[in-house]
Structure formats: structure tokens, C-alpha cells
CSV table of C-alpha atoms and ligand atoms in Angstrom, one decimal:
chain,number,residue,atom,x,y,z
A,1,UNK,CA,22.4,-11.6,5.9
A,2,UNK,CA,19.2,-10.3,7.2
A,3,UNK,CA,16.3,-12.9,8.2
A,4,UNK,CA,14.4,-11.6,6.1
A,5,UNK,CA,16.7,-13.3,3.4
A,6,UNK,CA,15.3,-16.5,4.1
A,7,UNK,CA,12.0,-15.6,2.7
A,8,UNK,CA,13.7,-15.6,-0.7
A,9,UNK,CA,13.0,-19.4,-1.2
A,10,UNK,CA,11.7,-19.9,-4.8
A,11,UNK,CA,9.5,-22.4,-2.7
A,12,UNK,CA,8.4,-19.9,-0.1
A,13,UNK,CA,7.8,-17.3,-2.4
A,14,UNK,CA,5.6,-19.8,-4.2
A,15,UNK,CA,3.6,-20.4,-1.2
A,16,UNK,CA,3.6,-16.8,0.4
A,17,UNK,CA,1.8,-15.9,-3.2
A,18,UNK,CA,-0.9,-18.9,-3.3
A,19,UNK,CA,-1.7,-17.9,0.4
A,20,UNK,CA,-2.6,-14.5,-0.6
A,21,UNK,CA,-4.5,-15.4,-3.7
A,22,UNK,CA,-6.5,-17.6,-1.6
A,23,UNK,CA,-7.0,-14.8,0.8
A,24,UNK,CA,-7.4,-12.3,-2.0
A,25,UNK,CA,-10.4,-14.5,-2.7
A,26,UNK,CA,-12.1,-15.3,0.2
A,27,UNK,CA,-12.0,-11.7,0.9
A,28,UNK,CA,-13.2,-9.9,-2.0
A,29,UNK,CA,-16.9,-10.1,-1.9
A,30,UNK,CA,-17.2,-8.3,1.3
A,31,UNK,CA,-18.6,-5.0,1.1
A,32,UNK,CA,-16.0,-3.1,2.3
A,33,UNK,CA,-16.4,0.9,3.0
A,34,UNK,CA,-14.3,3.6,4.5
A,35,UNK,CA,-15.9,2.4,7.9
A,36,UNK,CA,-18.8,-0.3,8.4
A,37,UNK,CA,-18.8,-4.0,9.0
A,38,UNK,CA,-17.5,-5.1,5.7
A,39,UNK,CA,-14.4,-3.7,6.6
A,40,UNK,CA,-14.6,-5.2,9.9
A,41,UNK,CA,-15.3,-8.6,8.5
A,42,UNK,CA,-12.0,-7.9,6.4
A,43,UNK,CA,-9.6,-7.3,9.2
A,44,UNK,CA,-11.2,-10.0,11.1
A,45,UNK,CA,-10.7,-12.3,8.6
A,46,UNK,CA,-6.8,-11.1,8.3
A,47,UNK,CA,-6.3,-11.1,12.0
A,48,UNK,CA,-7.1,-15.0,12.1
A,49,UNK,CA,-3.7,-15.3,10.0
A,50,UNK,CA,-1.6,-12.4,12.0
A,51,UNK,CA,-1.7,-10.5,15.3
A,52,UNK,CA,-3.2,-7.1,14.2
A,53,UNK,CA,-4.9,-4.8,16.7
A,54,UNK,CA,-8.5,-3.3,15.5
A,55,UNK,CA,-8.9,0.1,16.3
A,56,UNK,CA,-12.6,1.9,16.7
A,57,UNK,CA,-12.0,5.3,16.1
A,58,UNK,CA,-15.7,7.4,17.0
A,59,UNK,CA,-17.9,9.1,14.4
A,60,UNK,CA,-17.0,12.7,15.3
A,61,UNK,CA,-13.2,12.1,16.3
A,62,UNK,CA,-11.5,15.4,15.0
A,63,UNK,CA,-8.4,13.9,13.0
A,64,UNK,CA,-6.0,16.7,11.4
A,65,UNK,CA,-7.8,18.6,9.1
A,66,UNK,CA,-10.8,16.1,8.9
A,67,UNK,CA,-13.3,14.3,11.1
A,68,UNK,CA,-14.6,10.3,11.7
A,69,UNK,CA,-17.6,10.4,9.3
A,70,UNK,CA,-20.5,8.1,10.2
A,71,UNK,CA,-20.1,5.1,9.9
A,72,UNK,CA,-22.3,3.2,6.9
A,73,UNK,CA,-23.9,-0.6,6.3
A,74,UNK,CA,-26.3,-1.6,4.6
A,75,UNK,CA,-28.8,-4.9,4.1
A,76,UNK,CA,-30.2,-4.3,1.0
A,77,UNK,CA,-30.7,-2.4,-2.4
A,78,UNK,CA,-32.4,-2.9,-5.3
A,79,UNK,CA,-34.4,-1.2,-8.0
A,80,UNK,CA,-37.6,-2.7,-9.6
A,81,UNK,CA,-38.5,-1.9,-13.2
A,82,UNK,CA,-42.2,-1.4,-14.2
A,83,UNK,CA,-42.9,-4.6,-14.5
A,84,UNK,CA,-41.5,-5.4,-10.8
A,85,UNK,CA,-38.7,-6.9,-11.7
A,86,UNK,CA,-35.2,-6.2,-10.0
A,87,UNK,CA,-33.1,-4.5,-12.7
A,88,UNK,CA,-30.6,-3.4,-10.4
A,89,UNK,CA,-29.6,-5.8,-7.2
A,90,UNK,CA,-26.1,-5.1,-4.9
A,91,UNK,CA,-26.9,-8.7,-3.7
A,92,UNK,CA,-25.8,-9.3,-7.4
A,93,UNK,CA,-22.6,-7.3,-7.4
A,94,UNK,CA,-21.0,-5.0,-4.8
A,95,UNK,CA,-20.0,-2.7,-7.2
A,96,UNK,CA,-24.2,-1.7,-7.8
A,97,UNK,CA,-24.7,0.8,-4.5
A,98,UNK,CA,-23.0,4.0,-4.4
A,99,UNK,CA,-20.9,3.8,-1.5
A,100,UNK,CA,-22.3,5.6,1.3
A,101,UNK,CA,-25.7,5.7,-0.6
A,102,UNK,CA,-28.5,7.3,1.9
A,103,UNK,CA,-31.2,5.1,2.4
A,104,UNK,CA,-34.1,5.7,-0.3
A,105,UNK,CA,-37.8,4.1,-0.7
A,106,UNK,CA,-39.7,5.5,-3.6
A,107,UNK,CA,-41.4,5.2,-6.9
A,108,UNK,CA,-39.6,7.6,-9.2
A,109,UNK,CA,-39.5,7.7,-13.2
A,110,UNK,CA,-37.0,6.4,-15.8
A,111,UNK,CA,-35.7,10.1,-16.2
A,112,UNK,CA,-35.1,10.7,-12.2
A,113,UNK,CA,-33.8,7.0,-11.9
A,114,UNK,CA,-31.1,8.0,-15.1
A,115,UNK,CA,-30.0,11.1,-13.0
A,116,UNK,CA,-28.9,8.4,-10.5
A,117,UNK,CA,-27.3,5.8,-12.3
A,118,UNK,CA,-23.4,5.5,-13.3
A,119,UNK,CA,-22.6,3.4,-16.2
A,120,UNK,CA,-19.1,3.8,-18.5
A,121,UNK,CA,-20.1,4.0,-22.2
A,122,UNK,CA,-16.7,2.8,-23.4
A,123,UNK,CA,-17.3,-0.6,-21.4
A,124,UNK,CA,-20.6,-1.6,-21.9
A,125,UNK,CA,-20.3,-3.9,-20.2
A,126,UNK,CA,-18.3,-3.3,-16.6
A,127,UNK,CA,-20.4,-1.9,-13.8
A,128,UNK,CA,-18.2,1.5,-12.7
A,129,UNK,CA,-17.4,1.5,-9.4
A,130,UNK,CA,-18.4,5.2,-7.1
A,131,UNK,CA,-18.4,6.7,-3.7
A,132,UNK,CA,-20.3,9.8,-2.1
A,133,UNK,CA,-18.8,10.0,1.2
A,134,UNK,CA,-18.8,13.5,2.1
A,135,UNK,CA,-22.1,14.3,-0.1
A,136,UNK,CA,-25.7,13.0,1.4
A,137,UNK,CA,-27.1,11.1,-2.0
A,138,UNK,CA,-27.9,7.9,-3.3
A,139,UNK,CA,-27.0,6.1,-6.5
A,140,UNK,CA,-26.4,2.5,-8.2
A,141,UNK,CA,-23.8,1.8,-10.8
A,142,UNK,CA,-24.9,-0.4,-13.5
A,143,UNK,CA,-23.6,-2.0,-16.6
A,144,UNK,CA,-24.3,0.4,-19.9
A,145,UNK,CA,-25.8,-2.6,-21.6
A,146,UNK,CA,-28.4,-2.9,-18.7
A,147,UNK,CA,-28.8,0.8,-18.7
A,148,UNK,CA,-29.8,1.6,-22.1
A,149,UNK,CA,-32.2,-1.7,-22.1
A,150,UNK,CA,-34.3,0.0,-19.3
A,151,UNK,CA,-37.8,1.1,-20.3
A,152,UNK,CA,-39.5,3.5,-20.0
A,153,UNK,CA,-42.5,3.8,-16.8
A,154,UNK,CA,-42.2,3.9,-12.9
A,155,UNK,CA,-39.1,2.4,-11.0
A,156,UNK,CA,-39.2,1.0,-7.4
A,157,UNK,CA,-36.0,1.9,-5.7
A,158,UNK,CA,-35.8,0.2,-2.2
A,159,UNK,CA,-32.0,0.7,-0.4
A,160,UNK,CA,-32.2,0.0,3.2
A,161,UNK,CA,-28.6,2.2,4.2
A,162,UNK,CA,-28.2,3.4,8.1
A,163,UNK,CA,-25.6,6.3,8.3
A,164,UNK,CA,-25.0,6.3,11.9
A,165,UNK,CA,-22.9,7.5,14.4
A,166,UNK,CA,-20.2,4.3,14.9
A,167,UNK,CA,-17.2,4.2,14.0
A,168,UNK,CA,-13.6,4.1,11.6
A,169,UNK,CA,-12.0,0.8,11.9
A,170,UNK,CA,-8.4,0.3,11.0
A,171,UNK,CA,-5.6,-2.4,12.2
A,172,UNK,CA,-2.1,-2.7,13.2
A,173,UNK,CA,0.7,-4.9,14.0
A,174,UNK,CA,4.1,-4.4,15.5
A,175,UNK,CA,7.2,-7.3,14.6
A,176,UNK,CA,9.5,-5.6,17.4
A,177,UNK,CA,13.0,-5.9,16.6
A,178,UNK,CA,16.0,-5.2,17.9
A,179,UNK,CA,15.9,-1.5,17.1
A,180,UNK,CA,12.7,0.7,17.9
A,181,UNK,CA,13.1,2.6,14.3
A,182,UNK,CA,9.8,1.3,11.9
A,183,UNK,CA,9.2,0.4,9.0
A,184,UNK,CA,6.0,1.0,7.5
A,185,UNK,CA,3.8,-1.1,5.8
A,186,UNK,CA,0.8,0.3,5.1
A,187,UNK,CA,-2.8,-0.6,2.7
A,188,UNK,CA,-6.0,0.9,2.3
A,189,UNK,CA,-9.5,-1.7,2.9
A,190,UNK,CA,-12.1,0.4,1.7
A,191,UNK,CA,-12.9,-1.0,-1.4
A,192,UNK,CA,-15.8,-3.5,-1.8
A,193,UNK,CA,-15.7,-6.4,-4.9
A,194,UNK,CA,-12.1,-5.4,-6.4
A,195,UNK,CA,-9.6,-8.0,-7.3
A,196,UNK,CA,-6.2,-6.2,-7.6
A,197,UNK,CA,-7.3,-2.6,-5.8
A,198,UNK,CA,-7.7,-3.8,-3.3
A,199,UNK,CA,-7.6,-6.9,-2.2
A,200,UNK,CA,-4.2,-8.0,-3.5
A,201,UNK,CA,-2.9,-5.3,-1.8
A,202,UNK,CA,-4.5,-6.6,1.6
A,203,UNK,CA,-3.3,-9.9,1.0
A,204,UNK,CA,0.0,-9.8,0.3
A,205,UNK,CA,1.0,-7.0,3.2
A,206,UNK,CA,-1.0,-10.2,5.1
A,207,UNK,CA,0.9,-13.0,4.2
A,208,UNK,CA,4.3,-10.7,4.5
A,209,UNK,CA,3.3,-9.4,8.1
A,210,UNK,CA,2.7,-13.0,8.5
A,211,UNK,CA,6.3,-13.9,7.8
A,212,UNK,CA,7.7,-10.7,9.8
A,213,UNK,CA,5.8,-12.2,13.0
A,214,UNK,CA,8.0,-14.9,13.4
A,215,UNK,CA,11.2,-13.7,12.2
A,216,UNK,CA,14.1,-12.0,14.6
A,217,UNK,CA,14.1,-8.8,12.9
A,218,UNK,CA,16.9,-5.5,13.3
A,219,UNK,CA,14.8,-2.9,12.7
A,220,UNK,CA,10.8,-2.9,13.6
A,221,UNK,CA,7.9,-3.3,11.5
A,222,UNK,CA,4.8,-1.7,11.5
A,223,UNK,CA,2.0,-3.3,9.6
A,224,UNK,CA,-1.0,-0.7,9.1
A,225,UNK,CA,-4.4,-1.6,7.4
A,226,UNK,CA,-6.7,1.5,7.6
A,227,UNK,CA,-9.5,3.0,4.9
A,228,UNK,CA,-8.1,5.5,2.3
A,229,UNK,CA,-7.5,8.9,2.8
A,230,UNK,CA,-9.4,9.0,5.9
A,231,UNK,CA,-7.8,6.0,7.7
A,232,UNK,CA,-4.4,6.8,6.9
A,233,UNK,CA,-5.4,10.5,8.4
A,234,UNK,CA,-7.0,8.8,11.5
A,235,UNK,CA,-3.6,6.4,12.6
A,236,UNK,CA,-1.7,9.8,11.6
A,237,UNK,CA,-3.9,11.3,13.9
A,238,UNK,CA,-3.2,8.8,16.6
A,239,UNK,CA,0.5,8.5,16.1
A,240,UNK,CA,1.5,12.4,15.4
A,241,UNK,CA,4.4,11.8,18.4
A,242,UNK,CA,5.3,8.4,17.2
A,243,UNK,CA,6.3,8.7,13.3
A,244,UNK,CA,9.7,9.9,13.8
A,245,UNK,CA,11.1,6.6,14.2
A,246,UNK,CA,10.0,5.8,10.7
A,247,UNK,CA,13.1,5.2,8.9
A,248,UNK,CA,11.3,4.2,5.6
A,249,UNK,CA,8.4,2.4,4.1
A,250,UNK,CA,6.3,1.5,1.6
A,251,UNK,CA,2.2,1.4,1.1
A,252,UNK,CA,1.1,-1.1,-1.1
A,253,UNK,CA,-1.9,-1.7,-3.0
A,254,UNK,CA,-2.5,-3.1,-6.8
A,255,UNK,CA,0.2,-5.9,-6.6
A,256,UNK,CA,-1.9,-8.7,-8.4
A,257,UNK,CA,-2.2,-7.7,-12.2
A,258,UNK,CA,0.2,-8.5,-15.1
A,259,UNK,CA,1.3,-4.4,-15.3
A,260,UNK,CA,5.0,-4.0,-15.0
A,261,UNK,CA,6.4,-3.2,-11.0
A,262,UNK,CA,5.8,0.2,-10.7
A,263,UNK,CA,7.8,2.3,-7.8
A,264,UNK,CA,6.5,5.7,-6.9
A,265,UNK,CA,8.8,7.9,-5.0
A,266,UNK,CA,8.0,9.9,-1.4
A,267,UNK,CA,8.2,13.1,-1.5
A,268,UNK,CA,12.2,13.2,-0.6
A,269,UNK,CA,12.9,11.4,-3.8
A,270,UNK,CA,16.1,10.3,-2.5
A,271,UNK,CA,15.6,8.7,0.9
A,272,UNK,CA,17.1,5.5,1.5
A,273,UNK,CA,13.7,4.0,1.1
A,274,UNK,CA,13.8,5.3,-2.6
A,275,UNK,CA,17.3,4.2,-3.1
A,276,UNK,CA,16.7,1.0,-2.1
A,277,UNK,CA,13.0,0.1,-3.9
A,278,UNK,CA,14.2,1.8,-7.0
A,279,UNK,CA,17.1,-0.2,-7.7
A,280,UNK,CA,14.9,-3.5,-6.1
A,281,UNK,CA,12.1,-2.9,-8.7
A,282,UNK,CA,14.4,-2.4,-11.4
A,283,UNK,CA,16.4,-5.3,-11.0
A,284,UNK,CA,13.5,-7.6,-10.7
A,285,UNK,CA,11.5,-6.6,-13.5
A,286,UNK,CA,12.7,-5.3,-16.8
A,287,UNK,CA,9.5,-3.2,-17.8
A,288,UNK,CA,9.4,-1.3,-13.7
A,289,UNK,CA,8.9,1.4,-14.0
A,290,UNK,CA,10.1,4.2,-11.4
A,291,UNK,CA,8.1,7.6,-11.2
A,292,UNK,CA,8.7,10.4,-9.0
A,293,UNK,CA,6.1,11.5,-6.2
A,294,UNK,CA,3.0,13.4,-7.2
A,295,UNK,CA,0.0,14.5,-4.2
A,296,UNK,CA,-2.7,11.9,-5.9
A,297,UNK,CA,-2.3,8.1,-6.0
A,298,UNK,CA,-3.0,6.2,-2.4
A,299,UNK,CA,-2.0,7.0,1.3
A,300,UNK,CA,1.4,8.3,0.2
A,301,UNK,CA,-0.2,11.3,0.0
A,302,UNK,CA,-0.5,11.3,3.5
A,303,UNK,CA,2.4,10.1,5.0
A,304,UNK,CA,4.3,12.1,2.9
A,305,UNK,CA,2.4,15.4,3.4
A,306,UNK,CA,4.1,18.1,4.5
A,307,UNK,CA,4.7,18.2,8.7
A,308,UNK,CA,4.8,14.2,8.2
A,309,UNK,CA,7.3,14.1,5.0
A,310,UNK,CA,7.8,10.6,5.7
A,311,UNK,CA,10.6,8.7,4.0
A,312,UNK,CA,7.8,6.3,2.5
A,313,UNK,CA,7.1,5.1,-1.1
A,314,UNK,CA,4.6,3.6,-2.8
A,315,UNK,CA,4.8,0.1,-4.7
A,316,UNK,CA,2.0,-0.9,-7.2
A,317,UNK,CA,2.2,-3.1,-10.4
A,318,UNK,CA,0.1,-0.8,-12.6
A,319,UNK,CA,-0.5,2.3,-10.6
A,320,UNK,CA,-4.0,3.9,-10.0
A,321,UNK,CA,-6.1,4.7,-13.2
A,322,UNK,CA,-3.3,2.0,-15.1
A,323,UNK,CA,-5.0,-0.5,-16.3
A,324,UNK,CA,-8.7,-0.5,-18.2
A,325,UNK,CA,-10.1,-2.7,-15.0
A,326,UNK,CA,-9.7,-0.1,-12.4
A,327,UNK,CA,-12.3,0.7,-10.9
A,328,UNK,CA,-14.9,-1.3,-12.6
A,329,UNK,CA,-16.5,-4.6,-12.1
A,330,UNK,CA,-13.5,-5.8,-14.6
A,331,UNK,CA,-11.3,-5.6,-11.9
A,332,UNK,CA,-12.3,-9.6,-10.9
A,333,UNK,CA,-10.5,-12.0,-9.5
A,334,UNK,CA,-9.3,-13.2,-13.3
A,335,UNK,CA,-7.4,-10.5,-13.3
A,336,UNK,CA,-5.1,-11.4,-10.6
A,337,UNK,CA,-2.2,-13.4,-11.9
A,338,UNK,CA,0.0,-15.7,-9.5
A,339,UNK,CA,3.2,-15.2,-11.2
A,340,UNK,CA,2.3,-11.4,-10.5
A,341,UNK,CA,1.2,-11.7,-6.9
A,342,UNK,CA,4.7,-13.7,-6.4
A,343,UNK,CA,7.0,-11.2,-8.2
A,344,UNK,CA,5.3,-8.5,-6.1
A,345,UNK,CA,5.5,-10.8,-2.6
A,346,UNK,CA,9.6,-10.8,-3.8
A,347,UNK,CA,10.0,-7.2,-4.4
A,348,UNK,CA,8.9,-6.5,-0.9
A,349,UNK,CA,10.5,-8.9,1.0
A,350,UNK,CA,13.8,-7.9,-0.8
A,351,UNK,CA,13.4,-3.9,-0.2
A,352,UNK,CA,12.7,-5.6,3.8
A,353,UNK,CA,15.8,-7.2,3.4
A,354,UNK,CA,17.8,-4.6,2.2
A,355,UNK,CA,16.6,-2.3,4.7
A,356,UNK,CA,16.7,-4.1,7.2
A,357,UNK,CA,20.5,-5.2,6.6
A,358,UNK,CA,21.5,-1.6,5.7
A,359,UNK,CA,23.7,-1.1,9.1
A,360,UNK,CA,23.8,2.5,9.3
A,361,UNK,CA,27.2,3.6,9.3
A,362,UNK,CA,28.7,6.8,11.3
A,363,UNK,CA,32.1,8.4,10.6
A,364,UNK,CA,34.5,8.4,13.6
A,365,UNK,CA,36.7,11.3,11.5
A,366,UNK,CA,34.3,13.7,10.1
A,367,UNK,CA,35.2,16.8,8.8
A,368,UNK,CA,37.0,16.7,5.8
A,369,UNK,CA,38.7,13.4,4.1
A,370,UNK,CA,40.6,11.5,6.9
A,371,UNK,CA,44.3,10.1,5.8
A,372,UNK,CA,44.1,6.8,4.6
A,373,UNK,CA,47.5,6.3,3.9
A,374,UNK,CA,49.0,6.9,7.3
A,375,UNK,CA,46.8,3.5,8.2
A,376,UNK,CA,47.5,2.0,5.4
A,377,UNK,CA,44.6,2.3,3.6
A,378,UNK,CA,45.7,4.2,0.6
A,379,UNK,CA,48.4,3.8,-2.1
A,380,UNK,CA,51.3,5.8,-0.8
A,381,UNK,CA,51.4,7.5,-4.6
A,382,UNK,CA,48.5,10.0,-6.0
A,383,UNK,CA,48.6,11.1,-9.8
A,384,UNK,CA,45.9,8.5,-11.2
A,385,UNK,CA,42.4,6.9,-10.2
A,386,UNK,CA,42.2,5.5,-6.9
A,387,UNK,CA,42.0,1.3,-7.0
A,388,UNK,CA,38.0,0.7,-6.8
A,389,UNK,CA,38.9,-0.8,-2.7
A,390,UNK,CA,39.8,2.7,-2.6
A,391,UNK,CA,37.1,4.1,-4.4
A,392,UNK,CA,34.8,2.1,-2.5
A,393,UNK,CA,36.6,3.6,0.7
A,394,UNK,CA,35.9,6.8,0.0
A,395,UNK,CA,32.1,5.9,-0.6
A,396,UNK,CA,31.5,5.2,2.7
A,397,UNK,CA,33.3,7.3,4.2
A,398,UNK,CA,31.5,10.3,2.3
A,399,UNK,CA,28.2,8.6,3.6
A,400,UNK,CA,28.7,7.3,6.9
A,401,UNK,CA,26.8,9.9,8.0
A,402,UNK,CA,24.7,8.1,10.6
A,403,UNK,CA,21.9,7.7,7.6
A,404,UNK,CA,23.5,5.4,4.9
A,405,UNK,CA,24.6,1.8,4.9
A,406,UNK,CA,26.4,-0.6,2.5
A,407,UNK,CA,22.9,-1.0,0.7
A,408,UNK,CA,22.0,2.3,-0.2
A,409,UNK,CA,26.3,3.2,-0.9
A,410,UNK,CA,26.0,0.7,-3.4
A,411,UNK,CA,22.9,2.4,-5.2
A,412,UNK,CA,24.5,5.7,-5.0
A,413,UNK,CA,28.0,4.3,-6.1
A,414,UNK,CA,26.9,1.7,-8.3
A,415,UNK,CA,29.5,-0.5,-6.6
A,416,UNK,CA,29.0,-3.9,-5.5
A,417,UNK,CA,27.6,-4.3,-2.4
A,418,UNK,CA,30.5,-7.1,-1.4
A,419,UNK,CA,33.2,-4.6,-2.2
A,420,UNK,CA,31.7,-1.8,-0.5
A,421,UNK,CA,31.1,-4.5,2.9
A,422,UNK,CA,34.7,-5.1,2.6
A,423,UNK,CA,35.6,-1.4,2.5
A,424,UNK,CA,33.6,-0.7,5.5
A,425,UNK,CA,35.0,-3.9,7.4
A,426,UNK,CA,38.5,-2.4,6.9
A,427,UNK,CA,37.1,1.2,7.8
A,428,UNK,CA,35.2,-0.2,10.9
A,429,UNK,CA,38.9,-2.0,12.0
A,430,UNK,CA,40.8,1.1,11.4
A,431,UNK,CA,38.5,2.5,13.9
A,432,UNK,CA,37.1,5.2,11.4
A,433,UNK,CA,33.8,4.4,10.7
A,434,UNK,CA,31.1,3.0,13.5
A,435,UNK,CA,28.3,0.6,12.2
A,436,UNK,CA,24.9,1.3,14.5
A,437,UNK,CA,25.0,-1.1,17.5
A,438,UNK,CA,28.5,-2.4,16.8
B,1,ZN,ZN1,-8.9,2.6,-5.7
């Protein structure tokens, strides 16, 4: 067994899951960004718990397609009504400032105020939650309850932003193994005041990388925290030459409400990564669901991009746009659920598991069927369905093709993974298949 197995402790899990709701919590009202020093505050708080590297990546770095935008704080905003009261106040909620809002002083009417507010008619009552990152504006997001109340006269609208030339922040981490192939783990930290997108997905890559930091490990891991989109472009960016050793992956993100497991597939559909999470998901959770790859959704889109086409899938509960929360000030920390978080810590560490004790198995007599029965491994008699050890046999042999082991054989198959170990031992002694490193 893998060492990852020992993870699997009802008790463990248990823990690993009240860890990251505590973290979830502590970290959720800072007002994260694509870049700026809520994000920074983030990662600092995550690398007090595991060894991850911050990276400063310049306003102006060309990055693929894109470039570093500017990097964006701010100290305070807040909109006085006529009678010079503050209406609208980030210090209130997170969610009130358009992200990357320009900086604004002026006295403007209701009308020009309502061309820059966002509210969500069909929840009165949840404060949306937008971005304008690649368009110079400004804006605040209020409740539509609070909208429709305002009246009419001059508004004060005060938001002290700097846009300035800084920089991207993401992290990493590397749990070396024995083998320099990678796994990757990766989340987005941009956004500010959400419960389950995204600071459940921080949390529990945290308290897993946690885990992976101190266990001896086959295959390496590479833990990757980095802003959406633009983040996951930057470390692309930075490690173009090195993402050939990933072998498979995951990004994470949404893993604290009560939706069902949901398992998006990369862009291969059938890698071992896909093999592997489908089945894990499935077995876990009676309502997972398991959707095939589409170019929207979270970094997947990235990593599995043409050029890249990593094997790397994505694992949510309920994905993006899923739930009525997303997005809105409704997505609180209420919404997380502690069975949830631990159901979600599981399914990871079992797909890390699997992987990671998926020996990758080589043929030693390609080309064509080799003859079993001269070595004993075949009934001496054809004319009716082989026994399932020889079934089983002929599995791995089909696969050991330097790419499958015994986990992702049984997927395929749908034979047990015990018989399939026990046709590969007898394979391995016969001398015709080779497990990697053996
Ligand atoms: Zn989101």
C-alpha cells in the first residue's frame, strides 16, 4: 500500500477536515485579488502550515498569450448618500468593491451612481460578487434591497484604489518522491469573502499538501496556489520545459458545500488521472456526478489547453455556477459543511493513493499475445472463456504498456484490483511484464 493510505483514518480524515474549516475561516475575509496584498496575506497565512515558495512575478512579465497586469490594493471605499451617510462600505463586506475598481472621488447623482452599481434582482438580498480586471472602471455591488431603498439627490463616492506596477503572487510546494514524475495539485486565491469558491478549495489542497510533506512518497507532488486564469498562465509560463513530468492531476476548488462530488474530465477524457478520479468519486458518493471536459470552469482550462494537454482533471462538489450561493455574498461560511469538507479531503487523498500506488507496468513480450501456456499460465485447452486469473492476465498484459498499472486495469477491466495484482505478480515472475523500478 501506498503511504498515502494511511491518511485514510476515519480519525485523520476527521481532523484533516476541521483543520481546513478552521483555515477556511480565518482566511476568508481577506480581500483577495488576482494580485495585491490580500492574496499575499493568504499564502502567508498557508505557508505558516506548509513549505510553499511565494513567487513575485513583475507587472509587465509577458506570460503566453497574456501579460502581469498591475497589481491592485486598496484602503478604503465607500459611498455617502445625501444625507452623508455611508450606504455602501467594503469595510462592511468584501464583496462591495468591484475588483480592480480605479480609484474614484466625486459627487455624482442617483442616476450615474445606478450605472455603477451591481445588485441580483432574484436575491434581494445577496450582494453579487464582480471583477473588471482588464477594463479601467469602478463599481460597488450591493444588496437589491439596499439598492432600490436609495434616494434620490447627490452621492459621495470616495474609493482610495492604487493600480500600480507590482506584482502576481502565486505559491508552490514540492513533496519529492522517489520518482521525479508530478502530480499536480493546483487552486486559484483570487477571490475575496467566499466560503466554498474559494476558500475551501485553498484549505483543503493546505491541509493535504500538509500531509504530503511528511510522508515518503513514489511519485512527486506539486502543490500550486496561483490567481485564476492569469496565475495558472503565469506558473505555465515559468514551467513551459518542466510539465512533461506531469503524470496526472487534479485542480481543486468548491469542495466545502453539500452538492454531490462532482469530477470533470481533462481534455484526454481517458488518462489515468480520469480513470482513476472517476471511479474514486463514484464510489464515494452516490449522487457524483462525472462530466466530460468543457474550455470554461477553473484552471483546467489552462493546463489542459492545447500545447500543454495535461492529463489533469478537475474536482469540485457543485461545479462553477452550481449552486444559488456562487458568486454572491451567500456564499458564507454557513455554507461550508464539515461532513462535506471531509468527504472531499477523502476523495483526494484516495485518487493520491491510487496514483501513487499505480506501478506502471511494461510488457517484456510485446508485439502480439505472448504464449501463456508454454509457462504455464494458460489452460492447455481453448474452446470456452478463459478463467477470470486468465482473464485478468490478459488485462495487463494488453496494458503494460509503460502507462497503466493495476489501478487504472481494474477501472478499465472492472476486475478487482487484488486479482489483477496477483495476475501481474505471476506475469512479473514469468519474467513477461516489468513494473517501473522493480
Ligand atoms: Zn469563482
Amino acid at each position: 500500500m501506498s503511504s498515502i493510505g494511511t491518511l485514510l483514518d476515519r480519525r485523520r480524515l476527521r481532523g484533516m477536515a476541521e483543520q481546513a474549516m478552521a483555515l477556511a475561516r480565518e482566511i476568508f475575509p481577506l480581500p483577495r485579488s488576482i494580485t495585491g496584498d490580500g492574496v499575499r496575506a493568504t499564502l502567508r497565512r498557508v505557508a505558516e502550515l506548509i513549505p510553499i515558495e511565494t513567487v513575485e512575478v513583475p507587472t509587465g512579465t509577458p506570460v503566453l498569450d497574456w501579460e502581469v497586469p498591475l497589481e491592485w490594493n486598496y484602503s478604503e471605499a465607500y459611498v455617502l448618500d445625501p444625507q452623508g451617510r455611508r450606504c455602501i462600505d467594503v469595510a462592511n463586506h468584501g464583496l462591495h468593491l468591484v475588483g480592480y475598481s480605479a480609484p474614484f472621488n466625486g459627487r455624482i447623482s442617483l442616476d450615474e451612481l445606478q450605472t455603477h452599481l451591481h445588485s441580483i434582482p432574484s436575491m434581494p438580498d445577496a450582494i453579487p460578487y464582480r471583477t473588471s480586471y482588464y477594463r479601467e472602471s469602478w463599481g460597488f455591488c450591493v444588496t437589491d434591497s439596499v439598492r432600490r431603498a436609495l434616494p434620490p439627490g447627490e452621492y459621495e463616492v470616495v474609493i482610495k484604489s492604487r493600480l500600480t506596477n507590482g506584482s502576481l503572487s502565486y505559491a508552490e510546494m514540492l513533496a519529492r518522491g522517489t520518482l521525479e514524475r508530478e502530480v499536480l495539485l493546483s487552486t486559484h486565491t483570487c477571490h475575496p469573502t467566499l466560503a466554498n469558491d474559494n476558500c475551501a478549495g485553498i484549505a483543503v489542497l493546505s491541509v493535504i499538501a500538509r500531509e504530503l510533506s511528511r510522508l515518503p512518497l513514489r511519485l512527486s507532488y506539486r502543490i500550486v496556489f496561483a490567481p485564476g486564469t492569469i496565475g495558472a498562465i503565469t506558473w505555465l509560463a515559468r514551467n513551459r520545459d518542466n510539465v512533461s513530468r506531469v503524470q496526472g492531476g487534479l485542480v481543486l476548488g468548491l469542495l466545502g458545500d453539500r452538492g454531490p462530488l462532482t469530477y470533470k474530465r481533462s481534455r484526454r477524457g481517458d488518462s489515468e488521472t480520469d480513470r482513476i478520479a472517476a471511479g474514486i468519486v463514484k464510489r464515494l458518493d452516490e449522487r457524483a456526478r462525472v462530466v466530460p471536459f468543457s474550455p470554461y470552469g477553473y484552471d483546467e482550462r489552462q493546463y489542459c489547453s492545447p500545447g500543454f494537454d495535461l492529463p489533469v482533471g478537475r474536482l469540485t462538489r457543485s461545479p462553477e455556477g452550481g449552486y444559488p450561493e456562487y458568486h454572491t455574498s451567500a456564499d458564507a461560511l454557513e455554507l461550508l459543511d464539515l461532513d462535506a469538507i471531509e468527504q472531499s479531503i477523502e476523495a483526494v487523498i484516495r485518487f493520491l493513493e491510487a496514483l501513487d500506488g499505480n506501478v506502471h507496468l511494461t510488457s517484456a513480450a510485446p508485439f502480439g499475445e505472448p504464449r501463456l501456456g508454454k509457462r504455464g499460465l494458460f489452460r492447455e485447452t481453448g474452446g470456452r472463456s478463459p478463467s477470470e486469473f486468465e482473464h485478468a492476465s490478459l488485462w495487463v498484459l494488453n496494458q503494460a504498456d509503460g502507462k497503466h498499472g493495476v489501478t487504472d486495469i481494474a477501472e478499465a477491466s472492472g476486475l478487482s484490483a487484488e486479482l489483477l495484482e496477483s495476475a501481474s505478480r505471476a506475469l512479473v515472475s514469468a519474467g513477461l511484464v516489468q513494473g517501473e523500478g522493480q
